[in-house]
PDB file with SEQRES, HELIX, SHEET and CRYST1 records, atoms N, CA, C and O in Angstrom:
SEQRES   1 A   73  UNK UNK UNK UNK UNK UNK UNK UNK UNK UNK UNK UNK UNK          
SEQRES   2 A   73  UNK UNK UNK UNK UNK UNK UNK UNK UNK UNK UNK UNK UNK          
SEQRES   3 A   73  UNK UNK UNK UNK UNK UNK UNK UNK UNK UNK UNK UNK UNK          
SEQRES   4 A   73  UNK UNK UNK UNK UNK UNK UNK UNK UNK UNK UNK UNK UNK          
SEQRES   5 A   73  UNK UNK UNK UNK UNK UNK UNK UNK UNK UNK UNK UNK UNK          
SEQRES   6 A   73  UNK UNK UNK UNK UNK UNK UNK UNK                              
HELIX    1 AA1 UNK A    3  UNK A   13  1                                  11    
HELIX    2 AA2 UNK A   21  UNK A   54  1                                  34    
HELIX    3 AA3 UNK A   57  UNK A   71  1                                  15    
CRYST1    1.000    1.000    1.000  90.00  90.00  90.00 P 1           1          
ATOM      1  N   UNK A   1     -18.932  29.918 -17.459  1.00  0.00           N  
ATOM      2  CA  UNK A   1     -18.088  28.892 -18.025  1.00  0.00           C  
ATOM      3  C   UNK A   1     -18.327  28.797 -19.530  1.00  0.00           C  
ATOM      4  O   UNK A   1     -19.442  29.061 -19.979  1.00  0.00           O  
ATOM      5  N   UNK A   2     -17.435  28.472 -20.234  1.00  0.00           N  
ATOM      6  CA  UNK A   2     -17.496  28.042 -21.896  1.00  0.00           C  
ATOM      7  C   UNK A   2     -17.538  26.813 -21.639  1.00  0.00           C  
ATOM      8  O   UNK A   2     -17.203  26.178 -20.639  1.00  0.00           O  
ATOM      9  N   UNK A   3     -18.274  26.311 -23.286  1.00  0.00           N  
ATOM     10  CA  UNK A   3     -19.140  25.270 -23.633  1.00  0.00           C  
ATOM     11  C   UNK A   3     -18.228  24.180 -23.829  1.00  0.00           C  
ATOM     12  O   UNK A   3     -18.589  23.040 -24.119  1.00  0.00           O  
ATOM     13  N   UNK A   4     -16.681  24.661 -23.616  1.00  0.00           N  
ATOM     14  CA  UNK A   4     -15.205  23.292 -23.670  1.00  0.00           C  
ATOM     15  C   UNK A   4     -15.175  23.041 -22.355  1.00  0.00           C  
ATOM     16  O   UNK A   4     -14.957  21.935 -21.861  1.00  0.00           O  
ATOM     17  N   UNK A   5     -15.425  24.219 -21.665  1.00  0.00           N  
ATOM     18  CA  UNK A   5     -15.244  23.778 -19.832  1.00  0.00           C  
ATOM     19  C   UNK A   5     -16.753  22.747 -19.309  1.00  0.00           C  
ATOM     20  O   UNK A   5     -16.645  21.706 -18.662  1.00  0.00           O  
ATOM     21  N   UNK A   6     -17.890  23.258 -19.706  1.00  0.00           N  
ATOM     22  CA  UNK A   6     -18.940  22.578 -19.640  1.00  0.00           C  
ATOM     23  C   UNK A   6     -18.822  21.050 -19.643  1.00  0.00           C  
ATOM     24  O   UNK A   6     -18.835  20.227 -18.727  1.00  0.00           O  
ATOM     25  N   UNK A   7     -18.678  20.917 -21.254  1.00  0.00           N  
ATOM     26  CA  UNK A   7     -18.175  19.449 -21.962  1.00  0.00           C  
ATOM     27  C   UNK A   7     -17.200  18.742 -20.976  1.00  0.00           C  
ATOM     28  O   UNK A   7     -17.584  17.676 -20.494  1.00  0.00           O  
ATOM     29  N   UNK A   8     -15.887  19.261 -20.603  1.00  0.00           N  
ATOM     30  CA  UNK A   8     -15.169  18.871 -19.763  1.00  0.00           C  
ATOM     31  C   UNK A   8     -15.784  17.932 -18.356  1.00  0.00           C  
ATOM     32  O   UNK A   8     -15.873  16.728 -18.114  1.00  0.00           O  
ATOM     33  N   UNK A   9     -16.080  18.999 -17.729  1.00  0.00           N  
ATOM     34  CA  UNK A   9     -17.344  18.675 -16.505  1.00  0.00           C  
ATOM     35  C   UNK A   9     -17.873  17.763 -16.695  1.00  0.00           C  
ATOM     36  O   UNK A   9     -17.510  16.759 -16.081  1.00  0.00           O  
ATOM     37  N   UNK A  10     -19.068  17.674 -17.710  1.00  0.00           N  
ATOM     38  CA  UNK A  10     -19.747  16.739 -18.307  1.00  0.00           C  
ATOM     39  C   UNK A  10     -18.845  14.758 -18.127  1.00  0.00           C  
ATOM     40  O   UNK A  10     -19.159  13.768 -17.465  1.00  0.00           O  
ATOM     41  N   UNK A  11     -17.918  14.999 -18.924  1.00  0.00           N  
ATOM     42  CA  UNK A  11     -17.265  14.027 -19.118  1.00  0.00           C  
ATOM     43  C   UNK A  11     -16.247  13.129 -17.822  1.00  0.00           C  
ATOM     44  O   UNK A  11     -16.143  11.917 -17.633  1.00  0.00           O  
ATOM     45  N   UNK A  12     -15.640  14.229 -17.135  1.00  0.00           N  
ATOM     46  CA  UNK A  12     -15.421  13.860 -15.791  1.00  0.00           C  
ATOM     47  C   UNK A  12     -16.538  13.062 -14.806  1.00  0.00           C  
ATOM     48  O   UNK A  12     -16.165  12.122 -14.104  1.00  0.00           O  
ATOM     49  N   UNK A  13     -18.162  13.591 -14.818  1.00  0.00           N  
ATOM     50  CA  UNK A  13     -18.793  13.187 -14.365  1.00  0.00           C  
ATOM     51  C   UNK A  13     -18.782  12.469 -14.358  1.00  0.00           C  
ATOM     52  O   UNK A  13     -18.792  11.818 -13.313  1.00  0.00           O  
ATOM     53  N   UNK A  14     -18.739  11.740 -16.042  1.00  0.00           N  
ATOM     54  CA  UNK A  14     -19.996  10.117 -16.874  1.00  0.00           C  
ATOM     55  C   UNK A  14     -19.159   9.677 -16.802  1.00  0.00           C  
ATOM     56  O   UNK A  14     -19.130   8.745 -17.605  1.00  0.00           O  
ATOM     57  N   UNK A  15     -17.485   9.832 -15.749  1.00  0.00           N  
ATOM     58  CA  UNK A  15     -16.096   8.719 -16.447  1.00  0.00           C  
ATOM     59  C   UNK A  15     -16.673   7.582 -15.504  1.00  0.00           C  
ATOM     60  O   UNK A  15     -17.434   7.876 -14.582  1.00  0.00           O  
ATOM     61  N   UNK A  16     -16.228   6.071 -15.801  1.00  0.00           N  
ATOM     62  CA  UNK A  16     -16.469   5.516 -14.536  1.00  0.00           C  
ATOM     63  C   UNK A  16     -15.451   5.575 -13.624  1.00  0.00           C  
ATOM     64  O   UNK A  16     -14.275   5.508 -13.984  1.00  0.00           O  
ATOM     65  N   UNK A  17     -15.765   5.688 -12.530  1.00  0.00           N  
ATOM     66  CA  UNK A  17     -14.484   4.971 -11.578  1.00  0.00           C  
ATOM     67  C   UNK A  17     -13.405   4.117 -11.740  1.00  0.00           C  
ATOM     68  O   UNK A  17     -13.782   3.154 -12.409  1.00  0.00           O  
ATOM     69  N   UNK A  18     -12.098   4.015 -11.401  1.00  0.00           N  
ATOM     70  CA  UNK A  18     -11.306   3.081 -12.080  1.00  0.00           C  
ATOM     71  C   UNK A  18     -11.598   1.724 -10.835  1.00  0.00           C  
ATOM     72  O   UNK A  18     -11.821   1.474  -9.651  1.00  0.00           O  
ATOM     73  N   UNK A  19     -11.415   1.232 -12.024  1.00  0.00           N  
ATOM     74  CA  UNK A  19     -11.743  -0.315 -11.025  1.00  0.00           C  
ATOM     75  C   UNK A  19     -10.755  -0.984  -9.666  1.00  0.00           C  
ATOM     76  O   UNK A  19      -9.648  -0.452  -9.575  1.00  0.00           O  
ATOM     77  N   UNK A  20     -11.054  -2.052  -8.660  1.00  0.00           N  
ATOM     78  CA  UNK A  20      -9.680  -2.114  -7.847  1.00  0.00           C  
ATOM     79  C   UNK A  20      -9.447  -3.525  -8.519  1.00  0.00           C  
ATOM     80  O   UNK A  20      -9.305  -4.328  -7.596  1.00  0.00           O  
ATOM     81  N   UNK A  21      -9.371  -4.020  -9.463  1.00  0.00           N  
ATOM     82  CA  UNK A  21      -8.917  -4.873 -10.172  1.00  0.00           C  
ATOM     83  C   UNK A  21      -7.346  -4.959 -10.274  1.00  0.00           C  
ATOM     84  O   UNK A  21      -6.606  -5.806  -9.775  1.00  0.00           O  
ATOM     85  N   UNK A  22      -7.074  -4.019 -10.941  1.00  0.00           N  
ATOM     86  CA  UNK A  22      -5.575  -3.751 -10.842  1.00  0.00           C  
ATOM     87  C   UNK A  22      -4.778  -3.820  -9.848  1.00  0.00           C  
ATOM     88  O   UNK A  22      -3.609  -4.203  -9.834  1.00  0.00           O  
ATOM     89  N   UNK A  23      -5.441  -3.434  -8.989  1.00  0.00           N  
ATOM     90  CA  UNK A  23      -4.684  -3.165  -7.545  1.00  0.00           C  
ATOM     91  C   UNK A  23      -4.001  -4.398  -6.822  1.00  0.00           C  
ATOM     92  O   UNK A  23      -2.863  -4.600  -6.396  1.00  0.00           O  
ATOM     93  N   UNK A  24      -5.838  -5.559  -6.884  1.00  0.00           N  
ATOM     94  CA  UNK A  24      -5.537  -6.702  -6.548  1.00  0.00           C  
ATOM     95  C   UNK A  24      -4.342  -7.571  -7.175  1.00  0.00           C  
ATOM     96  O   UNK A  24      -3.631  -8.428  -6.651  1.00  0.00           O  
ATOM     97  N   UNK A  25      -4.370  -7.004  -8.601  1.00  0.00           N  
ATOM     98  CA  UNK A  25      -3.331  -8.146  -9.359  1.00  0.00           C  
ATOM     99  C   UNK A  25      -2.229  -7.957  -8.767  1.00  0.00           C  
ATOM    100  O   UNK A  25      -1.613  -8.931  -8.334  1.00  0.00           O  
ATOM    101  N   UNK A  26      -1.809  -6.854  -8.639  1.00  0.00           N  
ATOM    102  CA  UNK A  26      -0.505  -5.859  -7.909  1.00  0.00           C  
ATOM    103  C   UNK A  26       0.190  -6.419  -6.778  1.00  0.00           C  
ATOM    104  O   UNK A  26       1.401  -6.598  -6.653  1.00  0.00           O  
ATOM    105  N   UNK A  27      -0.938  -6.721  -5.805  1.00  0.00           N  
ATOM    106  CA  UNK A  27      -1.015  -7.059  -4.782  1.00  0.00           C  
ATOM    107  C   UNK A  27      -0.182  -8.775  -4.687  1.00  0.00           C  
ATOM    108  O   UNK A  27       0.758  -9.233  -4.037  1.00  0.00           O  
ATOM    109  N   UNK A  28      -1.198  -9.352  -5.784  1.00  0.00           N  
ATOM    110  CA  UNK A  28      -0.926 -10.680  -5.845  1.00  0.00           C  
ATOM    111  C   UNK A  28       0.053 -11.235  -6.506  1.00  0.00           C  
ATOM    112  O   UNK A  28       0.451 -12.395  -6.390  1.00  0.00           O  
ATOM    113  N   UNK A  29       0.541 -10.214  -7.370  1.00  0.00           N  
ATOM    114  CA  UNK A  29       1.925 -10.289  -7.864  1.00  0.00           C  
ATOM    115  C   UNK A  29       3.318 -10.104  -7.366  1.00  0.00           C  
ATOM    116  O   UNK A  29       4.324 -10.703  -7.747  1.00  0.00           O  
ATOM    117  N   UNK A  30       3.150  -8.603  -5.886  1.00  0.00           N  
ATOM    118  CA  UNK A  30       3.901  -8.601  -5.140  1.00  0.00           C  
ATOM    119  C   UNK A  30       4.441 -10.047  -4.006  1.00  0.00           C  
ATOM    120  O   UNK A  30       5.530 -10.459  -3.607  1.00  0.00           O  
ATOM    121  N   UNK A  31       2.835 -10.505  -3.792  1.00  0.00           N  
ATOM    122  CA  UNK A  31       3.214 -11.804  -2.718  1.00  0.00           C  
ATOM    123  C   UNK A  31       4.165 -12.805  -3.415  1.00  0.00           C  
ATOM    124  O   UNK A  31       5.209 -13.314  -3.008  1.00  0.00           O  
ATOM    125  N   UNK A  32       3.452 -12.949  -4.669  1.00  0.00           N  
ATOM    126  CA  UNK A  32       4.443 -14.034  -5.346  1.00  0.00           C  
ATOM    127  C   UNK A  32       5.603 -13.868  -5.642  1.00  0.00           C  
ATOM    128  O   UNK A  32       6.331 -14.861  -5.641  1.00  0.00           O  
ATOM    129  N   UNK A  33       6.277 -12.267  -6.071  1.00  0.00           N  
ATOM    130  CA  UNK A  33       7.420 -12.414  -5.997  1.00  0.00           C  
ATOM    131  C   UNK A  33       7.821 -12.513  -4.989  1.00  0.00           C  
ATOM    132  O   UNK A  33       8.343 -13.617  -4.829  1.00  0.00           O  
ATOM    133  N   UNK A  34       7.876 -11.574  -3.716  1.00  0.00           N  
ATOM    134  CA  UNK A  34       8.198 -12.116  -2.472  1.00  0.00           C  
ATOM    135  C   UNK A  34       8.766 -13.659  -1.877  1.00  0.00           C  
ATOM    136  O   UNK A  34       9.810 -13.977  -1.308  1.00  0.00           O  
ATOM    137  N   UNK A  35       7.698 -14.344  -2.249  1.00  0.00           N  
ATOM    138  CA  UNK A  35       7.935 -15.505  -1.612  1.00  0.00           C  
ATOM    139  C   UNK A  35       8.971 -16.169  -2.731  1.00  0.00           C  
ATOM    140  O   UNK A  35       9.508 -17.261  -2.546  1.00  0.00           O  
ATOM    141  N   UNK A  36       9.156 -15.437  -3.800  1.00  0.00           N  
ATOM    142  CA  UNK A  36       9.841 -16.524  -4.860  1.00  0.00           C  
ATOM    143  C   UNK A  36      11.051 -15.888  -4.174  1.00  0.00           C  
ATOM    144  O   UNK A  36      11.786 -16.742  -3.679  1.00  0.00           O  
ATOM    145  N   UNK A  37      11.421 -14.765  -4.024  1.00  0.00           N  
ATOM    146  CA  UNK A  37      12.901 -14.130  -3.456  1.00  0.00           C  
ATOM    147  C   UNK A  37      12.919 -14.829  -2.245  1.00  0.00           C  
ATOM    148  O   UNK A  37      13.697 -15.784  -2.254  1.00  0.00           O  
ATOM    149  N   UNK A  38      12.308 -14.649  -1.216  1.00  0.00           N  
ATOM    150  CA  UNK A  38      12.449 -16.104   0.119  1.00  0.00           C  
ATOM    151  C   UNK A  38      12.852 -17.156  -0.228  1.00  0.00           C  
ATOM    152  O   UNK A  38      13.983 -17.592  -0.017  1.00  0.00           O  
ATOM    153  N   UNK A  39      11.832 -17.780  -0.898  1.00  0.00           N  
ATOM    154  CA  UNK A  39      12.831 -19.035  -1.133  1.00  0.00           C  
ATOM    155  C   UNK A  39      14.017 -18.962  -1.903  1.00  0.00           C  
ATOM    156  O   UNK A  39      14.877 -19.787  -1.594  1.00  0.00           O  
ATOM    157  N   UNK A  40      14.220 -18.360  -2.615  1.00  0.00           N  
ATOM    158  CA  UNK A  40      15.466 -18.166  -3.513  1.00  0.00           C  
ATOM    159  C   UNK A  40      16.421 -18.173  -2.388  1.00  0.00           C  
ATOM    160  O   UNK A  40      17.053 -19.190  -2.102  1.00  0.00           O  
ATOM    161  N   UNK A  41      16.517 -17.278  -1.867  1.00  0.00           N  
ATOM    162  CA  UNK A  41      17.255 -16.332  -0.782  1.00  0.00           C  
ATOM    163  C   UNK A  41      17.612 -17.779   0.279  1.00  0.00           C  
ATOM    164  O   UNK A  41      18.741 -17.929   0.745  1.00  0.00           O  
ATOM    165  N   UNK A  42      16.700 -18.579   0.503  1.00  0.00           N  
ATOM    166  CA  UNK A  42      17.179 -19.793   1.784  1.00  0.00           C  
ATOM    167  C   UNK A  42      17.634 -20.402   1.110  1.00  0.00           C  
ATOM    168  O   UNK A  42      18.717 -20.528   1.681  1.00  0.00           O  
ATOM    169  N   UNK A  43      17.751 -21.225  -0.160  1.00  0.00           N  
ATOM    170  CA  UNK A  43      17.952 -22.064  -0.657  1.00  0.00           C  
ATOM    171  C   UNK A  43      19.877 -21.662  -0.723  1.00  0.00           C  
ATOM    172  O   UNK A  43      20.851 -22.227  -0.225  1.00  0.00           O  
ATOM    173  N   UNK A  44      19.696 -20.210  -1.748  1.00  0.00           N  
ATOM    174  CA  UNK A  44      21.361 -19.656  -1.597  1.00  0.00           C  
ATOM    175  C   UNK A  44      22.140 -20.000  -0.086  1.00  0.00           C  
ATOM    176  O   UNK A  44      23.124 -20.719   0.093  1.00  0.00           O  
ATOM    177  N   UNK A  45      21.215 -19.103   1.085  1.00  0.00           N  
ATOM    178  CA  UNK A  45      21.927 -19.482   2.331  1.00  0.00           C  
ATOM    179  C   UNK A  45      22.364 -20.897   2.803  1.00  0.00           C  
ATOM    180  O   UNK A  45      23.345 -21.240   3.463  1.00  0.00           O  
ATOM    181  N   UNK A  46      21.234 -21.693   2.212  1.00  0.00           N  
ATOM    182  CA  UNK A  46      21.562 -23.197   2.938  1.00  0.00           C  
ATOM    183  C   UNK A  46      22.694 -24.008   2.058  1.00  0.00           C  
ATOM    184  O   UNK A  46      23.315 -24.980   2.489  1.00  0.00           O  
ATOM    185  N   UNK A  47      22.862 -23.379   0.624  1.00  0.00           N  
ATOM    186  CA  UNK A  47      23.883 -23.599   0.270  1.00  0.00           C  
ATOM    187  C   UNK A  47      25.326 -23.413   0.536  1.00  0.00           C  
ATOM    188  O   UNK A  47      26.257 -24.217   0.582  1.00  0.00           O  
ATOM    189  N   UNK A  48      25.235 -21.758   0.746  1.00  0.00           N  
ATOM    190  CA  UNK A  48      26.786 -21.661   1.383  1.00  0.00           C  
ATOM    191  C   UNK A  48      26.794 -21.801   2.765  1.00  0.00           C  
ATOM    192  O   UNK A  48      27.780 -21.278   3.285  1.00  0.00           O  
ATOM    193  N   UNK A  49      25.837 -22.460   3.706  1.00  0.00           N  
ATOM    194  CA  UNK A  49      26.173 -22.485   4.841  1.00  0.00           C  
ATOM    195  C   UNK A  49      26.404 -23.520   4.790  1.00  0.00           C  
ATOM    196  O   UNK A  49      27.129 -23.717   5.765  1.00  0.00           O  
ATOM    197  N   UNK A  50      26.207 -24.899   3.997  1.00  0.00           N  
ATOM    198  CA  UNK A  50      26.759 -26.792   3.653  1.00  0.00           C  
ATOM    199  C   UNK A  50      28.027 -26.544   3.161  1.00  0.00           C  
ATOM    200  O   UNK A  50      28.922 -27.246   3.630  1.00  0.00           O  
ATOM    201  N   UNK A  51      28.418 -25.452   2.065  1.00  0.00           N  
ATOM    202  CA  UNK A  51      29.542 -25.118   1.324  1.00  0.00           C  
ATOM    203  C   UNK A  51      30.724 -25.220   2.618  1.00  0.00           C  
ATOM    204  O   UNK A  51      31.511 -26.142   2.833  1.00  0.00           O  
ATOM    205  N   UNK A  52      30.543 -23.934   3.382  1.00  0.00           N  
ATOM    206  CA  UNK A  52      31.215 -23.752   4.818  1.00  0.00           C  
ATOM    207  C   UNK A  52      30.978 -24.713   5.938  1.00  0.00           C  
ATOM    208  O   UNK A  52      31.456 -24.189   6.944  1.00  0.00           O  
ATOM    209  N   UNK A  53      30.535 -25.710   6.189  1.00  0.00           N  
ATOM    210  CA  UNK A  53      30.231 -26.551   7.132  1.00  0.00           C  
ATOM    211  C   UNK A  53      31.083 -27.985   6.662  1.00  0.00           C  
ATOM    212  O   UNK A  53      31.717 -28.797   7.337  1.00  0.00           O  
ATOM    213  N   UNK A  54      30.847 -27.921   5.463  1.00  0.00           N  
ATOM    214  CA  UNK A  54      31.660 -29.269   4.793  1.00  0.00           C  
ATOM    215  C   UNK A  54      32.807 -29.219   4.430  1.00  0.00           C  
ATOM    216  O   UNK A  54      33.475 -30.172   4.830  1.00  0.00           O  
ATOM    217  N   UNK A  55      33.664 -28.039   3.447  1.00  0.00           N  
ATOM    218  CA  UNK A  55      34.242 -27.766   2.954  1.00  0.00           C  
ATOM    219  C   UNK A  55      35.935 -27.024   3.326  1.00  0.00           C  
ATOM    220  O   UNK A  55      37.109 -27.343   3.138  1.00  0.00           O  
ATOM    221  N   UNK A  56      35.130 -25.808   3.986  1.00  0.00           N  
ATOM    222  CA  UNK A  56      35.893 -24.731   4.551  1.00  0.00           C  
ATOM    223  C   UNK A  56      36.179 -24.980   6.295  1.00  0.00           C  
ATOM    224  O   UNK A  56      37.148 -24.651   6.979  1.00  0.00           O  
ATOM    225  N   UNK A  57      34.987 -25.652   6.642  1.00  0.00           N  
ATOM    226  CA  UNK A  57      35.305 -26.012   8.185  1.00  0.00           C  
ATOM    227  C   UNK A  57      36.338 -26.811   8.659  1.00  0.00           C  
ATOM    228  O   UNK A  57      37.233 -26.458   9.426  1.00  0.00           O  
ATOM    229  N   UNK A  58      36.103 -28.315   7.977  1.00  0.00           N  
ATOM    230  CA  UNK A  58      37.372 -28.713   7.921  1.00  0.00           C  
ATOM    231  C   UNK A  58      39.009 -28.398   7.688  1.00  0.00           C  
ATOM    232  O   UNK A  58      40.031 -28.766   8.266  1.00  0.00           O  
ATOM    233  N   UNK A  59      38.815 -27.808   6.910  1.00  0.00           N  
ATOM    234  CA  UNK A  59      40.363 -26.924   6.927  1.00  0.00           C  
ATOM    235  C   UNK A  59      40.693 -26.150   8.245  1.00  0.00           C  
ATOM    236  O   UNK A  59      41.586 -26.226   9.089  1.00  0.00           O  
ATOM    237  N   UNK A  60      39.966 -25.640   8.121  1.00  0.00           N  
ATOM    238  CA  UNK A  60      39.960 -24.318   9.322  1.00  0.00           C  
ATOM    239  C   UNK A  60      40.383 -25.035  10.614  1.00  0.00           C  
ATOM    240  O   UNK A  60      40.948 -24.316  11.438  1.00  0.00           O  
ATOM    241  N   UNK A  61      40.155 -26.713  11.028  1.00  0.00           N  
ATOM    242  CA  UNK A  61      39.928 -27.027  12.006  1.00  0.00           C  
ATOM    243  C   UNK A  61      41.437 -27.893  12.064  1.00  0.00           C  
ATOM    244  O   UNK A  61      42.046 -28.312  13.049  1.00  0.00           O  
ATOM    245  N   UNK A  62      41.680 -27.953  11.008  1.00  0.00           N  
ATOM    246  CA  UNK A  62      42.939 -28.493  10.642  1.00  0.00           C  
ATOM    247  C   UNK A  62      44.139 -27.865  11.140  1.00  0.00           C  
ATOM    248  O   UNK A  62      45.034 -28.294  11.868  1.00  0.00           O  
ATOM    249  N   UNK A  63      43.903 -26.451  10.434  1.00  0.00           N  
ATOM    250  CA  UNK A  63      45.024 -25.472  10.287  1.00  0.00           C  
ATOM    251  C   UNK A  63      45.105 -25.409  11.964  1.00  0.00           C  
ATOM    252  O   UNK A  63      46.191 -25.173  12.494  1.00  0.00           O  
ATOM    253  N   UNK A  64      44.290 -25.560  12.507  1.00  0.00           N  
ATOM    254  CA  UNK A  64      44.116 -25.239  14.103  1.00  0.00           C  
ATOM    255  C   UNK A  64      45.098 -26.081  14.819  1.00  0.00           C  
ATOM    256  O   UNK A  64      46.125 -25.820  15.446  1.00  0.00           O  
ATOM    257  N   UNK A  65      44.280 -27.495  14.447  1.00  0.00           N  
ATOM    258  CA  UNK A  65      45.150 -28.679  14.851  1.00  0.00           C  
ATOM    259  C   UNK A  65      46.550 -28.752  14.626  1.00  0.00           C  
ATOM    260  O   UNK A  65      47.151 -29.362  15.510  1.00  0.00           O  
ATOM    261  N   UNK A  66      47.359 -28.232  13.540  1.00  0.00           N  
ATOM    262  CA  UNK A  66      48.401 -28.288  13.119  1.00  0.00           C  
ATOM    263  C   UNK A  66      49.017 -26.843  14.007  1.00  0.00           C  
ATOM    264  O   UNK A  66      50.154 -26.849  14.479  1.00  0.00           O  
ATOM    265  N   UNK A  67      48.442 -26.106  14.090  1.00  0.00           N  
ATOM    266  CA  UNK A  67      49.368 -24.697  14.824  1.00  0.00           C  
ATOM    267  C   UNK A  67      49.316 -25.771  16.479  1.00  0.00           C  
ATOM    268  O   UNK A  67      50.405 -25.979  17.014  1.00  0.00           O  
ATOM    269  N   UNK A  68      48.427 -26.180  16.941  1.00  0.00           N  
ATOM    270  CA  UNK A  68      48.301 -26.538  17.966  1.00  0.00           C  
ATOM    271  C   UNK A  68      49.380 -27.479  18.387  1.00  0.00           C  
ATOM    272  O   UNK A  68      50.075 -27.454  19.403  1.00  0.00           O  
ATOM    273  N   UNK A  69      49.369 -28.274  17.434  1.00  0.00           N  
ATOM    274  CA  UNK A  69      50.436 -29.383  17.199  1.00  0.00           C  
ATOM    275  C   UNK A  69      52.018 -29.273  17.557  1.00  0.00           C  
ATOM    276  O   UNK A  69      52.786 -29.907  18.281  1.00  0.00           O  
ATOM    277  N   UNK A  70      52.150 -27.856  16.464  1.00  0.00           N  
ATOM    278  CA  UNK A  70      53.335 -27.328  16.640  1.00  0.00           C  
ATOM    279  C   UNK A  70      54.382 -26.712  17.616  1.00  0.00           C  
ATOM    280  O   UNK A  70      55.612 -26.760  17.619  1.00  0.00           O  
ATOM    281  N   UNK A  71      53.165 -25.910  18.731  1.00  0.00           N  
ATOM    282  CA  UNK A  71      53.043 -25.434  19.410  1.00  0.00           C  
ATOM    283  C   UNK A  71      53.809 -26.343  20.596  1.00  0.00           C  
ATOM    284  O   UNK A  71      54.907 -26.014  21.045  1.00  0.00           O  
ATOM    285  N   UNK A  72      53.260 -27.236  20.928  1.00  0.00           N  
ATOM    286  CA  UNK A  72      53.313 -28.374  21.885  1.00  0.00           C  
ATOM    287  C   UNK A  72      54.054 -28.855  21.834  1.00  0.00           C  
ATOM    288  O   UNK A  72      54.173 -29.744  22.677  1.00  0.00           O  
ATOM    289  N   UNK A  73      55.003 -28.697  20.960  1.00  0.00           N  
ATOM    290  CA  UNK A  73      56.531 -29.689  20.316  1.00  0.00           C  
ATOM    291  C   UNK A  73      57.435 -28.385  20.902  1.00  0.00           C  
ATOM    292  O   UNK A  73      58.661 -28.386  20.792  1.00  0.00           O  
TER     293      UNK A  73                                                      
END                                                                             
């Protein structure tokens, strides 16, 4: 071996290990977004499902009533 490959060796040896520091943050950063998209995500649903329950249902139940109505005449 040459004395650049040696050195090399050398230095690989004395590196330290990389730490699991990072990993953890990673980790703990994934949960939090997670749960921030969950809740995001129910909050949207429970919105357009009040939107459609209040809004749009009524009509719908209308338009029903009125074909029904018509119908019967």
């Amino acid at each position: 071996m040459s004395t650049v490959e040696d050195e090399d060796v050398l230095l690989l040896t004395a590196a330290k290990p990389p730490k699991a520091r990072p990993r953890r943050l990673r980790a703990i950063f994934l949960a939090v977004a997670t749960a921030q998209y969950t809740i995001v995500a129910i909050c949207v649903s429970l919105s357009v499902a009040g939107i459609l329950r209040y809004l749009v249902a009524p009509q719908i139940v209308a338009r029903f009533e009125a074909i029904a109505a018509a119908l019967k005449h």
